């Protein structure tokens, strides 16, 4: 088991290097001038000076080496567009908010979705089941920007229960998390219900019930554990969904997370910020996948050796 | 029934739902900043007890360094936390502010600013002429790479210093040669390359502000952070949480603090227009400064909070004269554009249809404006078609480049439909801003036939606008080059007398848009600014032509 | 994300599919599957709706008397009526026609990207699984690295690189960072089937690799692939909607559902139809795809039947 973990962790390093390389290469293809931000042209002399200052004209391998060194010393370089701010600064102010949003959305999805799925499974083929599934399917399919728009209009504006935008007090954090979490919640509900139904049909469960073991024990131990497996499995790719969904939610709710910075930096050709954020995002996905794999290994020993 | 576990689960579910809905009832209008009680007061009411407002500036200010700031949000905040030498009055004439007197020599080549005695920095140091000399030279310095360094090119030696290549030239020597000198602690002497009647007015621009030398040297890039910054104006920067909030408070020791009523201005940075409107309607923000999304305007126009100001800017389509070579086609295309209809239905903020390039509000507008026969407010499809028929070999498939901000798309679609009637099929190519700017060069990418841009005035003189169309202008992406036009502009640069200069400007406009106009540009409308302001501040929150607001004049009424 | 359902379901008991490996007598398998599919009412309904939507998108623009691009401000922002079943947008353009057109684009991008994903995934996975050994190992390690690429940022960067946004570039951008799971699954399938007796027999007899691939491996994977299409589709459609919403969608005046939703958001207060219609359209398609996928999975793989 330990060996498995160590091996997996060890492999994240070359993975990260590959990601950095790919991102770096892609960035170089974009072109554009980070120093020109308005419709006014940049005077030649100024352009020249800025390019020098930010090493934009060094040969690519030098820039790459310089960058990799930066990543491993946690120095992601200065922003090319927002003078006076480092990518580290930007990360420090924006990232935590996005992560918070993602975590709350995930928690919401978990706390509402899993019980919902369980109830639906336990009340299989009743109106409870049907309505729960209808509800969750619809919310899975409706794009989050519509959900967000409706939530803001009815809950924040009309009812006045929550603020319409921003991310400062806890009241601000509820609507965006809910809006982002609806989709994953629906997914969890479906998955849990599905797996629970399956497991409940399994012979060993029926046997246990027939033998009269207390219902709660049966449900608690076997069924629950098995039902959580798909949740864990889905958690990995779900992270991707949450990251991407957060871009739109952050836009609508004016949350100063990385979504907005990311889009703005690509727009402005702020190469160092784009690189930094992409590498960081990838890092998170890699770590999340790592955690998922390890959890999966714990929950389902069969998979431990099944990879590669 | 296997009841227990089932009800346990239900309880969990209900509990979670309750947690989520926990904000019910407890929360009032978002309380993250000390906002004003949003009362709809009557006009001319008495002063409210709490003189605090929350303004949405719309974006995070990219920089509060006067040398580096190049956008209106930064400009607005800077002009309120710093003390400019001169400010502009309602008629946009410069009046001395931090400077006690401003004198221009007989020949117009030397301008002398004499500072007041009571100027201070927030850390107690006196503000001196040396501060200004240091700051202006710093902005022009090649290391800083300031966008607005060109504003100083009218000063002797500035352009040379700015173009200095550290590897080849001695930049320090060039810095010395730049003719900005602190003759003594209170006197700043500036020598200009040619007489520039607008120079004093230009000095009201935020790039001419002074910075505190020791602070800049001590903190480097980070000197503008709230913890480090040292300012000298009516307000102080108290809190700056990047991309989230920026709060300024009254500085009680400012020389004129007695007349400042506001104690605090909280700033939000809501970029999305719709979100901003919602925040206003929920009572979270008192002023929306950053413009309303056109689609919301019809709904908001008749509300008492709606506000509209004339701006100093022109929205235009530039034509690549190397691709669309026949001037008759360009004129026809200009004639076909239904300006008023676009304003009424798309832009929706009562903009003014453009009849020339220099916008309304510019001093001398009445003399300068050519009232071009090719730029009628409603468009003239009949005449356009006639003119189009006269074109020998028209270009019927054209590309129309725009950047992808929302308003531009809609306008392009409307114009695309109009040109269709002339038999011109336009392909709208939408690019995001950086790509777009690259494409435009100059010189513009060969594929560009028509492109969209807007030009906002930096200072209040038409030269600011008309010099765009000279051969060498870095903002001329039309390939248009007319020596005659250049000559007129050159002449204007040297002409001190306002009226004489306006006549020259009128000549320039004629060359572009008159009967025999070359039409390299199709102006569409002159900008207005829209916003929402609570009635309690509406009367005193005034935005001038340059989109600036003087917060020292704002009062919150009951 | 729901493709993990497939992964989990299909790799849980390797190689147990009754007909795996054997050269397939196509008709029986598919007919069986069809019968099972049809028994699932939800899947049938979803499938029908899906087809209806497709037909709507194909036919409505042709049959419609309205020009979807005609700007006529007199008619702007109308509520639904007989003349305009979905109302008009702010330019006065008929929303019924535009939604259909937008559907064409969104569905085209959806299918296009999905097929691209499948294609890349299949090629990568098949090669890796088939060749095996160290190359397989290396390819999988590389795939792990690619897993770390979140798709939206890379879609954004790709679009920035290409510089223009049209149907084709959107397809590329959306598929570039989304094919990894498919590759994994295909590889898993191939690995499983490789060990199968029929395949080994074929190899022993000296059958060429392409024959093995063609007659044994791929037809068995086909079921998984069809399911995969309907599982990836929602993700791609939502991805297109998100990209358009952020402003990186296709150029005007061509509509896509995401672009229409973005345009509609700013008039929500006065004219909510403009954002609701395209969003419902997206939701409908996504829902149908999900149910169809479930139905297909049950039909093609009886082990996961629910009672």
Tab-separated table of N, CA, C and O in Angstrom, chain B residues 440-493:
chain	number	residue	atom	x	y	z
B	440	UNK	N	-4.239	45.247	-36.244
B	440	UNK	CA	-4.381	46.600	-36.745
B	440	UNK	C	-3.057	47.310	-36.940
B	440	UNK	O	-2.998	48.368	-37.533
B	441	UNK	N	-2.007	46.763	-36.396
B	441	UNK	CA	-0.694	47.398	-36.579
B	441	UNK	C	-0.685	48.778	-35.981
B	441	UNK	O	-1.012	48.916	-34.824
B	442	UNK	N	-0.314	49.851	-36.616
B	442	UNK	CA	-0.243	49.887	-38.075
B	442	UNK	C	1.080	49.332	-38.594
B	442	UNK	O	2.029	49.289	-37.838
B	443	UNK	N	1.214	48.990	-39.838
B	443	UNK	CA	0.123	49.039	-40.811
B	443	UNK	C	-0.831	47.859	-40.598
B	443	UNK	O	-0.417	46.851	-40.041
B	444	UNK	N	-2.053	47.974	-40.993
B	444	UNK	CA	-3.015	46.911	-40.711
B	444	UNK	C	-2.734	45.683	-41.555
B	444	UNK	O	-2.177	45.776	-42.642
B	445	UNK	N	-3.118	44.553	-41.006
B	445	UNK	CA	-3.045	43.295	-41.734
B	445	UNK	C	-3.814	43.413	-43.049
B	445	UNK	O	-4.850	44.042	-43.116
B	446	UNK	N	-3.268	42.805	-44.098
B	446	UNK	CA	-3.874	42.947	-45.426
B	446	UNK	C	-5.345	42.569	-45.475
B	446	UNK	O	-6.094	43.036	-46.315
B	447	UNK	N	-5.724	41.673	-44.572
B	447	UNK	CA	-7.100	41.186	-44.632
B	447	UNK	C	-8.111	42.197	-44.104
B	447	UNK	O	-9.301	42.075	-44.355
B	448	UNK	N	-7.613	43.201	-43.401
B	448	UNK	CA	-8.534	44.144	-42.771
B	448	UNK	C	-9.073	45.135	-43.797
B	448	UNK	O	-8.310	45.863	-44.416
B	449	UNK	N	-10.387	45.132	-43.944
B	449	UNK	CA	-10.975	46.138	-44.837
B	449	UNK	C	-11.558	47.283	-44.021
B	449	UNK	O	-11.366	48.448	-44.324
B	450	UNK	N	-12.320	46.903	-43.007
B	450	UNK	CA	-12.894	47.916	-42.121
B	450	UNK	C	-12.652	47.451	-40.692
B	450	UNK	O	-12.742	46.271	-40.403
B	451	UNK	N	-12.340	48.366	-39.818
B	451	UNK	CA	-12.149	47.986	-38.424
B	451	UNK	C	-12.827	49.000	-37.516
B	451	UNK	O	-13.045	50.145	-37.896
B	452	UNK	N	-13.107	48.552	-36.314
B	452	UNK	CA	-13.826	49.402	-35.381
B	452	UNK	C	-12.893	49.860	-34.263
B	452	UNK	O	-12.093	49.087	-33.753
B	453	UNK	N	-12.995	51.113	-33.886
B	453	UNK	CA	-12.253	51.586	-32.720
B	453	UNK	C	-12.988	52.772	-32.120
B	453	UNK	O	-13.935	53.284	-32.697
B	454	UNK	N	-12.535	53.167	-30.960
B	454	UNK	CA	-13.069	54.395	-30.388
B	454	UNK	C	-11.889	55.206	-29.920
B	454	UNK	O	-10.834	54.649	-29.608
B	455	UNK	N	-12.038	56.503	-29.915
B	455	UNK	CA	-10.935	57.314	-29.394
B	455	UNK	C	-11.469	58.240	-28.324
B	455	UNK	O	-12.397	59.005	-28.564
B	456	UNK	N	-10.892	58.135	-27.135
B	456	UNK	CA	-11.322	58.998	-26.044
B	456	UNK	C	-10.260	60.059	-25.829
B	456	UNK	O	-9.068	59.748	-25.857
B	457	UNK	N	-10.691	61.266	-25.606
B	457	UNK	CA	-9.732	62.364	-25.473
B	457	UNK	C	-8.924	62.264	-24.194
B	457	UNK	O	-9.419	61.888	-23.149
B	458	UNK	N	-7.641	62.575	-24.306
B	458	UNK	CA	-6.788	62.647	-23.127
B	458	UNK	C	-6.875	64.023	-22.502
B	458	UNK	O	-6.806	64.184	-21.306
B	459	UNK	N	-6.923	64.994	-23.347
B	459	UNK	CA	-7.057	66.354	-22.845
B	459	UNK	C	-7.955	67.103	-23.803
B	459	UNK	O	-8.346	66.598	-24.856
B	460	UNK	N	-8.264	68.313	-23.388
B	460	UNK	CA	-9.386	68.944	-24.065
B	460	UNK	C	-8.934	69.877	-25.185
B	460	UNK	O	-9.048	71.083	-25.095
B	461	UNK	N	-8.415	69.277	-26.231
B	461	UNK	CA	-8.113	70.070	-27.422
B	461	UNK	C	-8.214	69.136	-28.617
B	461	UNK	O	-7.785	67.983	-28.553
B	462	UNK	N	-8.759	69.665	-29.695
B	462	UNK	CA	-9.054	68.807	-30.844
B	462	UNK	C	-7.825	68.176	-31.462
B	462	UNK	O	-7.931	67.187	-32.183
B	463	UNK	N	-6.664	68.718	-31.179
B	463	UNK	CA	-5.468	68.154	-31.790
B	463	UNK	C	-5.334	66.693	-31.386
B	463	UNK	O	-4.897	65.840	-32.154
B	464	UNK	N	-5.762	66.427	-30.179
B	464	UNK	CA	-5.765	65.104	-29.601
B	464	UNK	C	-6.451	64.089	-30.524
B	464	UNK	O	-6.075	62.935	-30.596
B	465	UNK	N	-7.481	64.557	-31.192
B	465	UNK	CA	-8.247	63.679	-32.077
B	465	UNK	C	-7.732	63.717	-33.502
B	465	UNK	O	-7.566	62.704	-34.153
B	466	UNK	N	-7.485	64.945	-33.976
B	466	UNK	CA	-7.184	65.064	-35.399
B	466	UNK	C	-5.801	64.567	-35.750
B	466	UNK	O	-5.539	64.192	-36.889
B	467	UNK	N	-4.889	64.536	-34.759
B	467	UNK	CA	-3.545	64.091	-35.119
B	467	UNK	C	-3.493	62.588	-35.384
B	467	UNK	O	-2.496	62.065	-35.866
B	468	UNK	N	-4.584	61.925	-35.078
B	468	UNK	CA	-4.646	60.485	-35.357
B	468	UNK	C	-4.456	60.172	-36.817
B	468	UNK	O	-3.959	59.112	-37.175
B	469	UNK	N	-4.906	61.067	-37.686
B	469	UNK	CA	-4.944	60.715	-39.110
B	469	UNK	C	-3.759	61.239	-39.888
B	469	UNK	O	-3.767	61.282	-41.121
B	470	UNK	N	-2.713	61.592	-39.166
B	470	UNK	CA	-1.491	61.984	-39.868
B	470	UNK	C	-0.776	60.723	-40.323
B	470	UNK	O	-1.047	59.627	-39.847
B	471	UNK	N	0.146	60.915	-41.260
B	471	UNK	CA	0.815	59.750	-41.849
B	471	UNK	C	1.544	58.921	-40.794
B	471	UNK	O	1.547	57.696	-40.843
B	472	UNK	N	2.192	59.600	-39.852
B	472	UNK	CA	3.065	58.884	-38.931
B	472	UNK	C	2.368	58.405	-37.667
B	472	UNK	O	2.990	57.759	-36.844
B	473	UNK	N	1.125	58.727	-37.530
B	473	UNK	CA	0.474	58.421	-36.257
B	473	UNK	C	0.445	56.927	-35.978
B	473	UNK	O	0.098	56.124	-36.842
B	474	UNK	N	0.816	56.562	-34.780
B	474	UNK	CA	0.824	55.153	-34.393
B	474	UNK	C	-0.572	54.592	-34.202
B	474	UNK	O	-0.746	53.407	-33.935
B	475	UNK	N	-1.558	55.433	-34.364
B	475	UNK	CA	-2.926	54.961	-34.189
B	475	UNK	C	-3.710	55.008	-35.479
B	475	UNK	O	-4.912	54.815	-35.488
B	476	UNK	N	-3.017	55.262	-36.567
B	476	UNK	CA	-3.672	55.352	-37.863
B	476	UNK	C	-3.536	54.022	-38.586
B	476	UNK	O	-2.499	53.720	-39.163
B	477	UNK	N	-4.582	53.224	-38.539
B	477	UNK	CA	-4.499	51.910	-39.176
B	477	UNK	C	-5.231	51.882	-40.501
B	477	UNK	O	-5.689	50.834	-40.950
B	478	UNK	N	-5.363	53.041	-41.121
B	478	UNK	CA	-6.125	53.071	-42.376
B	478	UNK	C	-5.238	53.154	-43.599
B	478	UNK	O	-5.725	53.159	-44.716
B	479	UNK	N	-3.936	53.245	-43.402
B	479	UNK	CA	-3.029	53.451	-44.534
B	479	UNK	C	-3.267	54.790	-45.212
B	479	UNK	O	-2.831	55.009	-46.342
B	480	UNK	N	-4.001	55.646	-44.543
B	480	UNK	CA	-4.292	56.953	-45.141
B	480	UNK	C	-3.115	57.888	-44.897
B	480	UNK	O	-2.666	58.046	-43.762
B	481	UNK	N	-2.620	58.490	-45.949
B	481	UNK	CA	-1.513	59.409	-45.761
B	481	UNK	C	-1.667	60.562	-46.734
B	481	UNK	O	-1.561	60.379	-47.947
B	482	UNK	N	-1.943	61.707	-46.186
B	482	UNK	CA	-2.180	62.879	-47.024
B	482	UNK	C	-1.303	64.023	-46.534
B	482	UNK	O	-1.492	64.551	-45.445
B	483	UNK	N	-0.339	64.392	-47.334
B	483	UNK	CA	0.624	65.427	-46.920
B	483	UNK	C	-0.054	66.741	-46.600
B	483	UNK	O	0.351	67.469	-45.697
B	484	UNK	N	-1.074	67.005	-47.349
B	484	UNK	CA	-1.802	68.258	-47.126
B	484	UNK	C	-2.376	68.274	-45.714
B	484	UNK	O	-2.277	69.262	-44.993
B	485	UNK	N	-2.957	67.151	-45.341
B	485	UNK	CA	-3.547	67.038	-44.010
B	485	UNK	C	-2.476	67.215	-42.944
B	485	UNK	O	-2.634	67.968	-41.982
B	486	UNK	N	-1.376	66.529	-43.129
B	486	UNK	CA	-0.275	66.627	-42.167
B	486	UNK	C	0.163	68.073	-41.997
B	486	UNK	O	0.437	68.524	-40.881
B	487	UNK	N	0.219	68.788	-43.126
B	487	UNK	CA	0.679	70.175	-43.055
B	487	UNK	C	-0.255	71.008	-42.195
B	487	UNK	O	0.182	71.818	-41.377
B	488	UNK	N	-1.555	70.796	-42.389
B	488	UNK	CA	-2.516	71.563	-41.595
B	488	UNK	C	-2.334	71.280	-40.108
B	488	UNK	O	-2.345	72.169	-39.262
B	489	UNK	N	-2.158	70.041	-39.783
B	489	UNK	CA	-1.994	69.670	-38.374
B	489	UNK	C	-0.723	70.281	-37.793
B	489	UNK	O	-0.714	70.801	-36.674
B	490	UNK	N	0.337	70.229	-38.564
B	490	UNK	CA	1.591	70.813	-38.099
B	490	UNK	C	1.410	72.286	-37.786
B	490	UNK	O	1.873	72.793	-36.766
B	491	UNK	N	0.765	72.956	-38.705
B	491	UNK	CA	0.498	74.380	-38.551
B	491	UNK	C	-0.289	74.619	-37.270
B	491	UNK	O	0.010	75.528	-36.488
B	492	UNK	N	-1.294	73.765	-37.066
B	492	UNK	CA	-2.146	73.946	-35.888
B	492	UNK	C	-1.342	73.813	-34.602
B	492	UNK	O	-1.569	74.521	-33.627
B	493	UNK	N	-0.388	72.886	-34.596
B	493	UNK	CA	0.422	72.694	-33.396
B	493	UNK	C	1.110	73.973	-32.982
B	493	UNK	O	1.393	74.202	-31.819
